Tab-separated table of C-alpha atoms and ligand atoms in Angstrom:
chain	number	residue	atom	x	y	z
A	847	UNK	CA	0.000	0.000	0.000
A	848	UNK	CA	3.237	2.567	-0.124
A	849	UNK	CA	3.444	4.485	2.586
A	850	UNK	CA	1.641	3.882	6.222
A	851	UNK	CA	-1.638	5.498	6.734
A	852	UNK	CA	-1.937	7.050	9.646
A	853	UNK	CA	-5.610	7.963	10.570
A	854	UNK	CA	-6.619	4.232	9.425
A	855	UNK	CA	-5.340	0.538	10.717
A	856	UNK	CA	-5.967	-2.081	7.327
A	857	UNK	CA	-6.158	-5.642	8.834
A	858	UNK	CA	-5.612	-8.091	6.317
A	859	UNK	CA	-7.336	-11.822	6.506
A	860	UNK	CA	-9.373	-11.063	9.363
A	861	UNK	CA	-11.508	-13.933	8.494
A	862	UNK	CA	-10.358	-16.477	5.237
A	863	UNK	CA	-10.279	-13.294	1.864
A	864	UNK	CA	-11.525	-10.820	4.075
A	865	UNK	CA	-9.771	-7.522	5.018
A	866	UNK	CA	-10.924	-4.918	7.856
A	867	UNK	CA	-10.082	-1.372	7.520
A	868	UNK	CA	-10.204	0.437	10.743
A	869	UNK	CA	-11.184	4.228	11.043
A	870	UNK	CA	-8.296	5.397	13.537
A	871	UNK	CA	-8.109	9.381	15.218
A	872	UNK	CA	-10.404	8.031	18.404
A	873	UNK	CA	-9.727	11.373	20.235
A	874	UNK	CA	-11.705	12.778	17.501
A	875	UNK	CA	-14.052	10.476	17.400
A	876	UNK	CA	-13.283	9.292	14.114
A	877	UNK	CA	-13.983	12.538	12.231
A	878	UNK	CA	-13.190	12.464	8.788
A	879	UNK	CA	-10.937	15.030	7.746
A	880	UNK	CA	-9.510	14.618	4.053
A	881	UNK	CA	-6.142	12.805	4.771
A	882	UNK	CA	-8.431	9.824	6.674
A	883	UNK	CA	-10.642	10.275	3.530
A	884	UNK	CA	-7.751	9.890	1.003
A	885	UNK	CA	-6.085	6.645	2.610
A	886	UNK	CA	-9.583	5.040	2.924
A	887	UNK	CA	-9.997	5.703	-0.732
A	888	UNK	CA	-6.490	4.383	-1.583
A	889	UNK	CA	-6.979	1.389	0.932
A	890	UNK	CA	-9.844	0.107	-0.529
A	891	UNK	CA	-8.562	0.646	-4.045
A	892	UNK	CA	-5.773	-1.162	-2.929
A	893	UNK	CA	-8.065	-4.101	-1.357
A	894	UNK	CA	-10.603	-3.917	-4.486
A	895	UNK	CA	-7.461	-5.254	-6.559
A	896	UNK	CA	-6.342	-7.585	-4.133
A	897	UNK	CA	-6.970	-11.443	-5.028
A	898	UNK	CA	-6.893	-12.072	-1.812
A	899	UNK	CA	-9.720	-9.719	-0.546
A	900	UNK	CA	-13.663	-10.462	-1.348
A	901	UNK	CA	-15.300	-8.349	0.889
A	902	UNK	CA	-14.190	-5.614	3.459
A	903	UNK	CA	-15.156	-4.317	6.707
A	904	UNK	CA	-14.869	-0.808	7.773
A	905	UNK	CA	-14.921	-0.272	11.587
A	906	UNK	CA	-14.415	2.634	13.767
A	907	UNK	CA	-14.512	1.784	17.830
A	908	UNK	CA	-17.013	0.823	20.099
A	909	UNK	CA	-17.385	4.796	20.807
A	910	UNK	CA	-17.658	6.489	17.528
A	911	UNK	CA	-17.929	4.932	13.853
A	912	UNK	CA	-17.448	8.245	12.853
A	913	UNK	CA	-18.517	11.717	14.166
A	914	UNK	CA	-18.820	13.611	10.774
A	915	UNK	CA	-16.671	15.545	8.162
A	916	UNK	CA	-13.712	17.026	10.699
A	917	UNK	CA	-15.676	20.176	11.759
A	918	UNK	CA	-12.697	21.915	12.459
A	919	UNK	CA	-11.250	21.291	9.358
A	920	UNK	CA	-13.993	22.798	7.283
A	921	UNK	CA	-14.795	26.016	9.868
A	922	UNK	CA	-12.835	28.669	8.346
A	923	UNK	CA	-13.246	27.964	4.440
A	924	UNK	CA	-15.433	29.855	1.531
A	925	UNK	CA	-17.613	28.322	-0.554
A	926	UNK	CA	-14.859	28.828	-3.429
A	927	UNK	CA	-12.398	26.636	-0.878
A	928	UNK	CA	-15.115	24.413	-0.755
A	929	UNK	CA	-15.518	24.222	-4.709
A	930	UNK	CA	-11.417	23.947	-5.106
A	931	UNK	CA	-10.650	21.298	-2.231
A	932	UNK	CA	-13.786	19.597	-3.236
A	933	UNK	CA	-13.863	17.042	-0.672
A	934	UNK	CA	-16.243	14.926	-1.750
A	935	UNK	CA	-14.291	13.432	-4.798
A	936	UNK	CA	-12.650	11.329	-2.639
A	937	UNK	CA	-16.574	9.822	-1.936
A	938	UNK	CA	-16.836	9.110	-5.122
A	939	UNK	CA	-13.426	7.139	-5.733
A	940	UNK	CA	-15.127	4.801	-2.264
A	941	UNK	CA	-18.446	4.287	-4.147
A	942	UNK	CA	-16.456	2.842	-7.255
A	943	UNK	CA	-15.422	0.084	-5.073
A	944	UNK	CA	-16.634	-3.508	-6.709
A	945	UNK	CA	-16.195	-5.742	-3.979
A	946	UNK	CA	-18.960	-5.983	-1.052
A	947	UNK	CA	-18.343	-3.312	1.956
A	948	UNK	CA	-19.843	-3.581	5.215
A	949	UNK	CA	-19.862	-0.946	7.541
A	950	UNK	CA	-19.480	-2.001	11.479
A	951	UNK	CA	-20.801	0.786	13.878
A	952	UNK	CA	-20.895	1.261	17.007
A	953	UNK	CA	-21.484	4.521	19.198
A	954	UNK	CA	-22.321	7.733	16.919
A	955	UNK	CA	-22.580	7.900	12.938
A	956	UNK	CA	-22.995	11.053	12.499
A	957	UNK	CA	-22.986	13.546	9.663
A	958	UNK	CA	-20.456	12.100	7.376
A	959	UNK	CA	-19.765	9.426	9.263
A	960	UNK	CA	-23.623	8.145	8.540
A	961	UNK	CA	-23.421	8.760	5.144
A	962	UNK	CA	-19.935	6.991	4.886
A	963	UNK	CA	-21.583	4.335	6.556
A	964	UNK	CA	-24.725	4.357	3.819
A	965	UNK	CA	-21.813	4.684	1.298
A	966	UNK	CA	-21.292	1.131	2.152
A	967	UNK	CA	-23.224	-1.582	1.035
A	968	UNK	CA	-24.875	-3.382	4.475
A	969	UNK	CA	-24.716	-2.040	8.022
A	970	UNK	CA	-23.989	-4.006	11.283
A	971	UNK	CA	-24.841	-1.864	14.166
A	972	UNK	CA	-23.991	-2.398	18.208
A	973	UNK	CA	-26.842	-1.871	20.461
A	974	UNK	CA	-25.489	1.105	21.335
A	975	UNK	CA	-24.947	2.709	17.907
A	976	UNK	CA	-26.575	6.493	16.992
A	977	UNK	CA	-27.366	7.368	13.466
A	978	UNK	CA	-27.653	10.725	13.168
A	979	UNK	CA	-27.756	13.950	10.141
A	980	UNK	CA	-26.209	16.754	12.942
A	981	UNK	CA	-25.184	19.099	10.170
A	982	UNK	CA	-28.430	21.062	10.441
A	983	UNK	CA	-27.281	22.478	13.907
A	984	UNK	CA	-24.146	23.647	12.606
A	985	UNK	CA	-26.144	25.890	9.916
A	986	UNK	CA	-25.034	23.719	6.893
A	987	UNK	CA	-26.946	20.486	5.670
A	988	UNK	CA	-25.472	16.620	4.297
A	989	UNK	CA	-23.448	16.936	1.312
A	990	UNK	CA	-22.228	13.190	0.762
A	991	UNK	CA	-25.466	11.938	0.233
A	992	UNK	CA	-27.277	12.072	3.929
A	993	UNK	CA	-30.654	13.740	1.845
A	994	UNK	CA	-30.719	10.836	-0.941
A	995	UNK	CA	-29.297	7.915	0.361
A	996	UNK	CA	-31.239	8.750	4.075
A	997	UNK	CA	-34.165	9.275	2.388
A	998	UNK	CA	-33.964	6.280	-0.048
A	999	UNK	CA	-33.308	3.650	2.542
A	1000	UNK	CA	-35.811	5.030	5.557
A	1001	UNK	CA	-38.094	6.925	3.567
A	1002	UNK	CA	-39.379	10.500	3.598
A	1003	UNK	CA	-40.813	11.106	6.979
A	1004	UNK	CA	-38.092	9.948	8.983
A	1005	UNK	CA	-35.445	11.086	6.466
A	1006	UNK	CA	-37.072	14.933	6.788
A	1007	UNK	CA	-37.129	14.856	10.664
A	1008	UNK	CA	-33.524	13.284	10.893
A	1009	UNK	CA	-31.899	15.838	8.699
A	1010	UNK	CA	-34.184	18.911	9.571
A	1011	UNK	CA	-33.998	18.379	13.184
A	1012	UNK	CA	-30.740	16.445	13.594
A	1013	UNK	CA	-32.216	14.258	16.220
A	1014	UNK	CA	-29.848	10.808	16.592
A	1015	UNK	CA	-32.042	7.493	16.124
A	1016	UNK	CA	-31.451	4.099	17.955
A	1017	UNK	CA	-29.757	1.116	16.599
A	1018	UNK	CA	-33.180	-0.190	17.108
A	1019	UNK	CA	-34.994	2.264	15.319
A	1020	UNK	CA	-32.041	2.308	12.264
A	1021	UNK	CA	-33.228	-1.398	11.970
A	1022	UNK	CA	-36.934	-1.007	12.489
A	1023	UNK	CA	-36.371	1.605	9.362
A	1024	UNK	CA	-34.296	-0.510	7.401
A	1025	UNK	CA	-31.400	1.760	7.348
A	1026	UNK	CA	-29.144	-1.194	9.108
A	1027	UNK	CA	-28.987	-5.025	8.683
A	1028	UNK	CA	-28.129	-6.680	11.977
A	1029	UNK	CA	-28.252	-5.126	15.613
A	1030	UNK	CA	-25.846	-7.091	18.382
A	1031	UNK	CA	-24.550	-6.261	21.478
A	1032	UNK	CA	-21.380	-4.287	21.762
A	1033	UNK	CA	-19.134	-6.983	22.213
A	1034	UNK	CA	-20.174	-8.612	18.937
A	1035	UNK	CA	-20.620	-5.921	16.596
A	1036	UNK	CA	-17.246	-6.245	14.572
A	1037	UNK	CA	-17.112	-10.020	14.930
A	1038	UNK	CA	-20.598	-10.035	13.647
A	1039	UNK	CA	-19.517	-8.245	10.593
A	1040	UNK	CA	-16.757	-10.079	9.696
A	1041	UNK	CA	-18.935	-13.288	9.780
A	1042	UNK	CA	-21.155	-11.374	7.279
A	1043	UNK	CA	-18.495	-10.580	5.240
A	1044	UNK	CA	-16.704	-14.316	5.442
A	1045	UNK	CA	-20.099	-16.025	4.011
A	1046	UNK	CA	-19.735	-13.513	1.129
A	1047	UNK	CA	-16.570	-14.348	0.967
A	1048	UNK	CA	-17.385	-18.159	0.480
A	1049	UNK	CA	-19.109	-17.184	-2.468
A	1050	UNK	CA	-17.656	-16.844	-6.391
A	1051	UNK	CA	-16.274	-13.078	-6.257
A	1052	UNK	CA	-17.168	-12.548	-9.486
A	1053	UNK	CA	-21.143	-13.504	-9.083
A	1054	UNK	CA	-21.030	-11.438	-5.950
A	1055	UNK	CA	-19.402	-7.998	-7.610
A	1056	UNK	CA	-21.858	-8.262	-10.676
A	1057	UNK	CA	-24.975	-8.936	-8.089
A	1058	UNK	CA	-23.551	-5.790	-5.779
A	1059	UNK	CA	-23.421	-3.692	-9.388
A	1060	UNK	CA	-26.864	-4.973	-10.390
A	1061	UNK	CA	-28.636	-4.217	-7.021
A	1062	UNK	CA	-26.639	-0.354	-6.877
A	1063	UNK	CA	-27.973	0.034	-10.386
A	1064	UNK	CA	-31.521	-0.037	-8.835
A	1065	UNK	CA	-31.437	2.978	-7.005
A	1066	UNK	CA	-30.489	5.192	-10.307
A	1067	UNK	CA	-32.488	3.376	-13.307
A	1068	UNK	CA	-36.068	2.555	-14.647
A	1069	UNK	CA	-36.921	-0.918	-13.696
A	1070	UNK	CA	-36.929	-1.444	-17.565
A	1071	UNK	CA	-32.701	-0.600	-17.411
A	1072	UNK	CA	-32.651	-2.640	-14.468
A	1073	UNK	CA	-33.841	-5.496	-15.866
A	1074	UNK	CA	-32.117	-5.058	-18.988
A	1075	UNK	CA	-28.869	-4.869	-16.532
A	1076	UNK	CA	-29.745	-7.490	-14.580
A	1077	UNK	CA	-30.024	-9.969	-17.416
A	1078	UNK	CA	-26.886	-9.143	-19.251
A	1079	UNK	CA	-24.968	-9.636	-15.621
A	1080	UNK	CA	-26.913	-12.823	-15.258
A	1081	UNK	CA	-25.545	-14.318	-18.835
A	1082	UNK	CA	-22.174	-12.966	-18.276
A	1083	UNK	CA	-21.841	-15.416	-14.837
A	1084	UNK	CA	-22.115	-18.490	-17.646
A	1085	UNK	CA	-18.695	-17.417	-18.957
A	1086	UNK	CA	-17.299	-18.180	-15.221
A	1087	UNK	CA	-15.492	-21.479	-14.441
A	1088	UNK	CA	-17.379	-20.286	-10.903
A	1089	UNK	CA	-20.816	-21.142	-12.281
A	1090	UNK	CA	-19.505	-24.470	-13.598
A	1091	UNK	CA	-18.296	-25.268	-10.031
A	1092	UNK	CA	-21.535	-23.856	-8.666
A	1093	UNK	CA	-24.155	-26.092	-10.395
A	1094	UNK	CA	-21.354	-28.949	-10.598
A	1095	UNK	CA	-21.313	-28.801	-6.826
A	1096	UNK	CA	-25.226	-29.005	-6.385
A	1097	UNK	CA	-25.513	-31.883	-8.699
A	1098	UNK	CA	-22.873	-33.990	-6.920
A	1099	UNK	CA	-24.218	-33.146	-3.606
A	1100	UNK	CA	-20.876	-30.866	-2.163
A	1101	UNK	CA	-19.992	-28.145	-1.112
A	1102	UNK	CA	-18.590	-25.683	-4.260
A	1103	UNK	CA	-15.333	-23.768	-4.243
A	1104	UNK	CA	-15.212	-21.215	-5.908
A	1105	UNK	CA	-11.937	-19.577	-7.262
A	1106	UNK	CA	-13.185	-16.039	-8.934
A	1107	UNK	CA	-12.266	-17.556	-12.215
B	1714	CAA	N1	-15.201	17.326	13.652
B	1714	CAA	C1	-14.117	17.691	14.377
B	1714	CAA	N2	-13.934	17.341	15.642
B	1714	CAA	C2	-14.879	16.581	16.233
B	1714	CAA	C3	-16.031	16.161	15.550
B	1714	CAA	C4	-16.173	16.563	14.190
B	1714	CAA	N3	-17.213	16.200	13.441
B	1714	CAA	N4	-16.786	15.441	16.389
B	1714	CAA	C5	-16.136	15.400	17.551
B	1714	CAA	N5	-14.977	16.075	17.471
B	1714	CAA	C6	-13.962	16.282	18.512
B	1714	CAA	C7	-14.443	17.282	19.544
B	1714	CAA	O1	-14.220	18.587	19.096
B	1714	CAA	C8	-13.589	16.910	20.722
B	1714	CAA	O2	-12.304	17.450	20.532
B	1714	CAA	P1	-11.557	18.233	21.744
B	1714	CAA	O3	-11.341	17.164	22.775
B	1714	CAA	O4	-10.304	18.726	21.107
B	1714	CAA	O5	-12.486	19.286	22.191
B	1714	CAA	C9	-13.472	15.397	20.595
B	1714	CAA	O6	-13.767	15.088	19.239
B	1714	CAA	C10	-14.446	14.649	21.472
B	1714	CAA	O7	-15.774	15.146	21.233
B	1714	CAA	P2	-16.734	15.731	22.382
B	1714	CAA	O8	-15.934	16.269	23.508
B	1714	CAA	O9	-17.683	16.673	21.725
B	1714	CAA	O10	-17.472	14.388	22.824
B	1714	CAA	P3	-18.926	14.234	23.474
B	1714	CAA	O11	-19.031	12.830	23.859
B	1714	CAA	O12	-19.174	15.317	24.462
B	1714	CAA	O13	-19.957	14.538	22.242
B	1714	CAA	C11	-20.783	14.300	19.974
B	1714	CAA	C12	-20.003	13.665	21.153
B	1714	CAA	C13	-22.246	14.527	20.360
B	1714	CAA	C14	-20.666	13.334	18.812
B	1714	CAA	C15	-20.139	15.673	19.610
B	1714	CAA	O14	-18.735	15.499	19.497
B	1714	CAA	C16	-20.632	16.259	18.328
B	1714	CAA	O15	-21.718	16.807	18.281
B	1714	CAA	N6	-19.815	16.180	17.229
B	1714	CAA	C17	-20.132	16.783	15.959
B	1714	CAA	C18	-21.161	15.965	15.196
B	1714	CAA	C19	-21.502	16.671	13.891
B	1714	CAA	O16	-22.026	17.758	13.878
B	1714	CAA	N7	-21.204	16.017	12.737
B	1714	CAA	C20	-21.485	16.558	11.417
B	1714	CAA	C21	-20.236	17.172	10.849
B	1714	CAA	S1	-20.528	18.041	9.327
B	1714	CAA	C22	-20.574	16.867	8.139
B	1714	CAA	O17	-20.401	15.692	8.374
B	1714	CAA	C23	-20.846	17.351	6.709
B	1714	CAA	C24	-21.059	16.270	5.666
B	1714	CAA	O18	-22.177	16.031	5.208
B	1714	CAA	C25	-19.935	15.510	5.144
């Protein structure tokens, strides 16, 4: 990976072709200023073209998955800083990652940190875990995708209050609105995740990165693209030696293993 991040800890084989990227500046809880932004995107660029990675979990600590874009950081700019610096490329680079990402919370998910954590592609929360869109209170409002992706996976009524009124929800009610996957007690959260992400991990990496593409595609297409997408993903799987395996394995009664070829 060059040279040693240092507001992130990458944990390699956490679990058999899984890697766990660890958010790392606990004093401040976790908030993401644009260096821990940059060697998140270069880690998981890194891990997305790593054989030996099929899925990745992104952790903070049991106090803070991430408290927001770094507050201080931001304070003094312009809006023409803002343009020039434009922090949110960086988001961007993340959401071009092909291999599954699961986000492992605990404590609060705040502002960006919520919308990092949306950014991924399934959440498992501790008990103790607060989702919140603060940025309200602070006289600005989400800009890396707390009013679309918010409002996509909870809906409009909660979405409005959460980012009008900046009010923190429950792991509970996160899950109740289908914002999250899995709630667990603190000690289990990260463990918890990296199960998730080791039975992913079981499964043919390519059939799982063309079904994550397929199911992203459905939040910015007509069902008629989607299905169009869908299918051509779908045929494409017959050219792997992975779907050979796969059906080989059911006929004969065992257990497949799959080699992303
Ligand atoms: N940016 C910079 N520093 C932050 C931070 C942030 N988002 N969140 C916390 N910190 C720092 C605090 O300033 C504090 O530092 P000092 O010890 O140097 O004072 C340290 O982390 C610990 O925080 P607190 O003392 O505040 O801890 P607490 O337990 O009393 O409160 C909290 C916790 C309620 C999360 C509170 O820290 C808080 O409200 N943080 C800000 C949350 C927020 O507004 N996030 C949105 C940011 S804007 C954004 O994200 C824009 C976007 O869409 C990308």
């Amino acid at each position: 990976l060059g040279m040693q991040p240092q507001f992130i800890i990458i944990h390699q084989q956490v679990a058999p072709y899984v890697a766990h990227i660890q958010l790392n500046r606990p004093k401040e809880l976790n908030a993401l200023n644009l260096q821990l932004m940059s060697e998140l995107r270069d880690a998981l660029k890194a891990l997305d073209a790593d054989d030996t990675v099929r899925a990745i979990v992104i952790s903070g600590n049991e106090k803070a998955f991430a408290a927001g874009a770094d507050i201080k950081q931001m304070a003094d700019k312009t809006a023409i800083d803002m343009l020039n610096i434009d922090q949110f490329s960086t988001w961007d680079a993340i959401k071009k990652t092909r291999k599954p990402v699961i986000a492992a919370t605990s404590g609060f998910v705040l502002g960006g940190g919520c919308e990092l954590a949306m950014l991924c592609d399934m959440i498992v929360a501790s008990e103790t875990t607060r989702f919140g869109q603060p940025e309200i209170k602070l006289g600005i409002m989400p800009g890396a995708g707390g009013t679309q992706r918010l409002t996509r996976a909870v809906g409009k009524a909660l979405a409005m209050e959460m980012v009008l009124t900046g009010r923190m929800i429950s792991a509970a009610e996160a899950l109740q609105a289908g914002l999250i996957n899995k709630v667990v007690p603190v000690e289990l959260y990260l463990q918890e995740a990296v199960n998730l992400a080791a039975e992913i991990a079981e499964k043919s990496p390519i059939a799982v990165k063309l079904a994550k593409e397929a199911v992203l595609k459905a939040f910015d297409t007509t069902l008629e693209e989607g299905l169009h997408f869908e299918r051509k993903n779908f045929y494409l799987l017959f050219a792997s030696q992975d779907q050979q395996e796969g059906m080989q394995a059911f006929i004969e009664k065992r257990p497949p293993v799959f080699k992303g070829k």
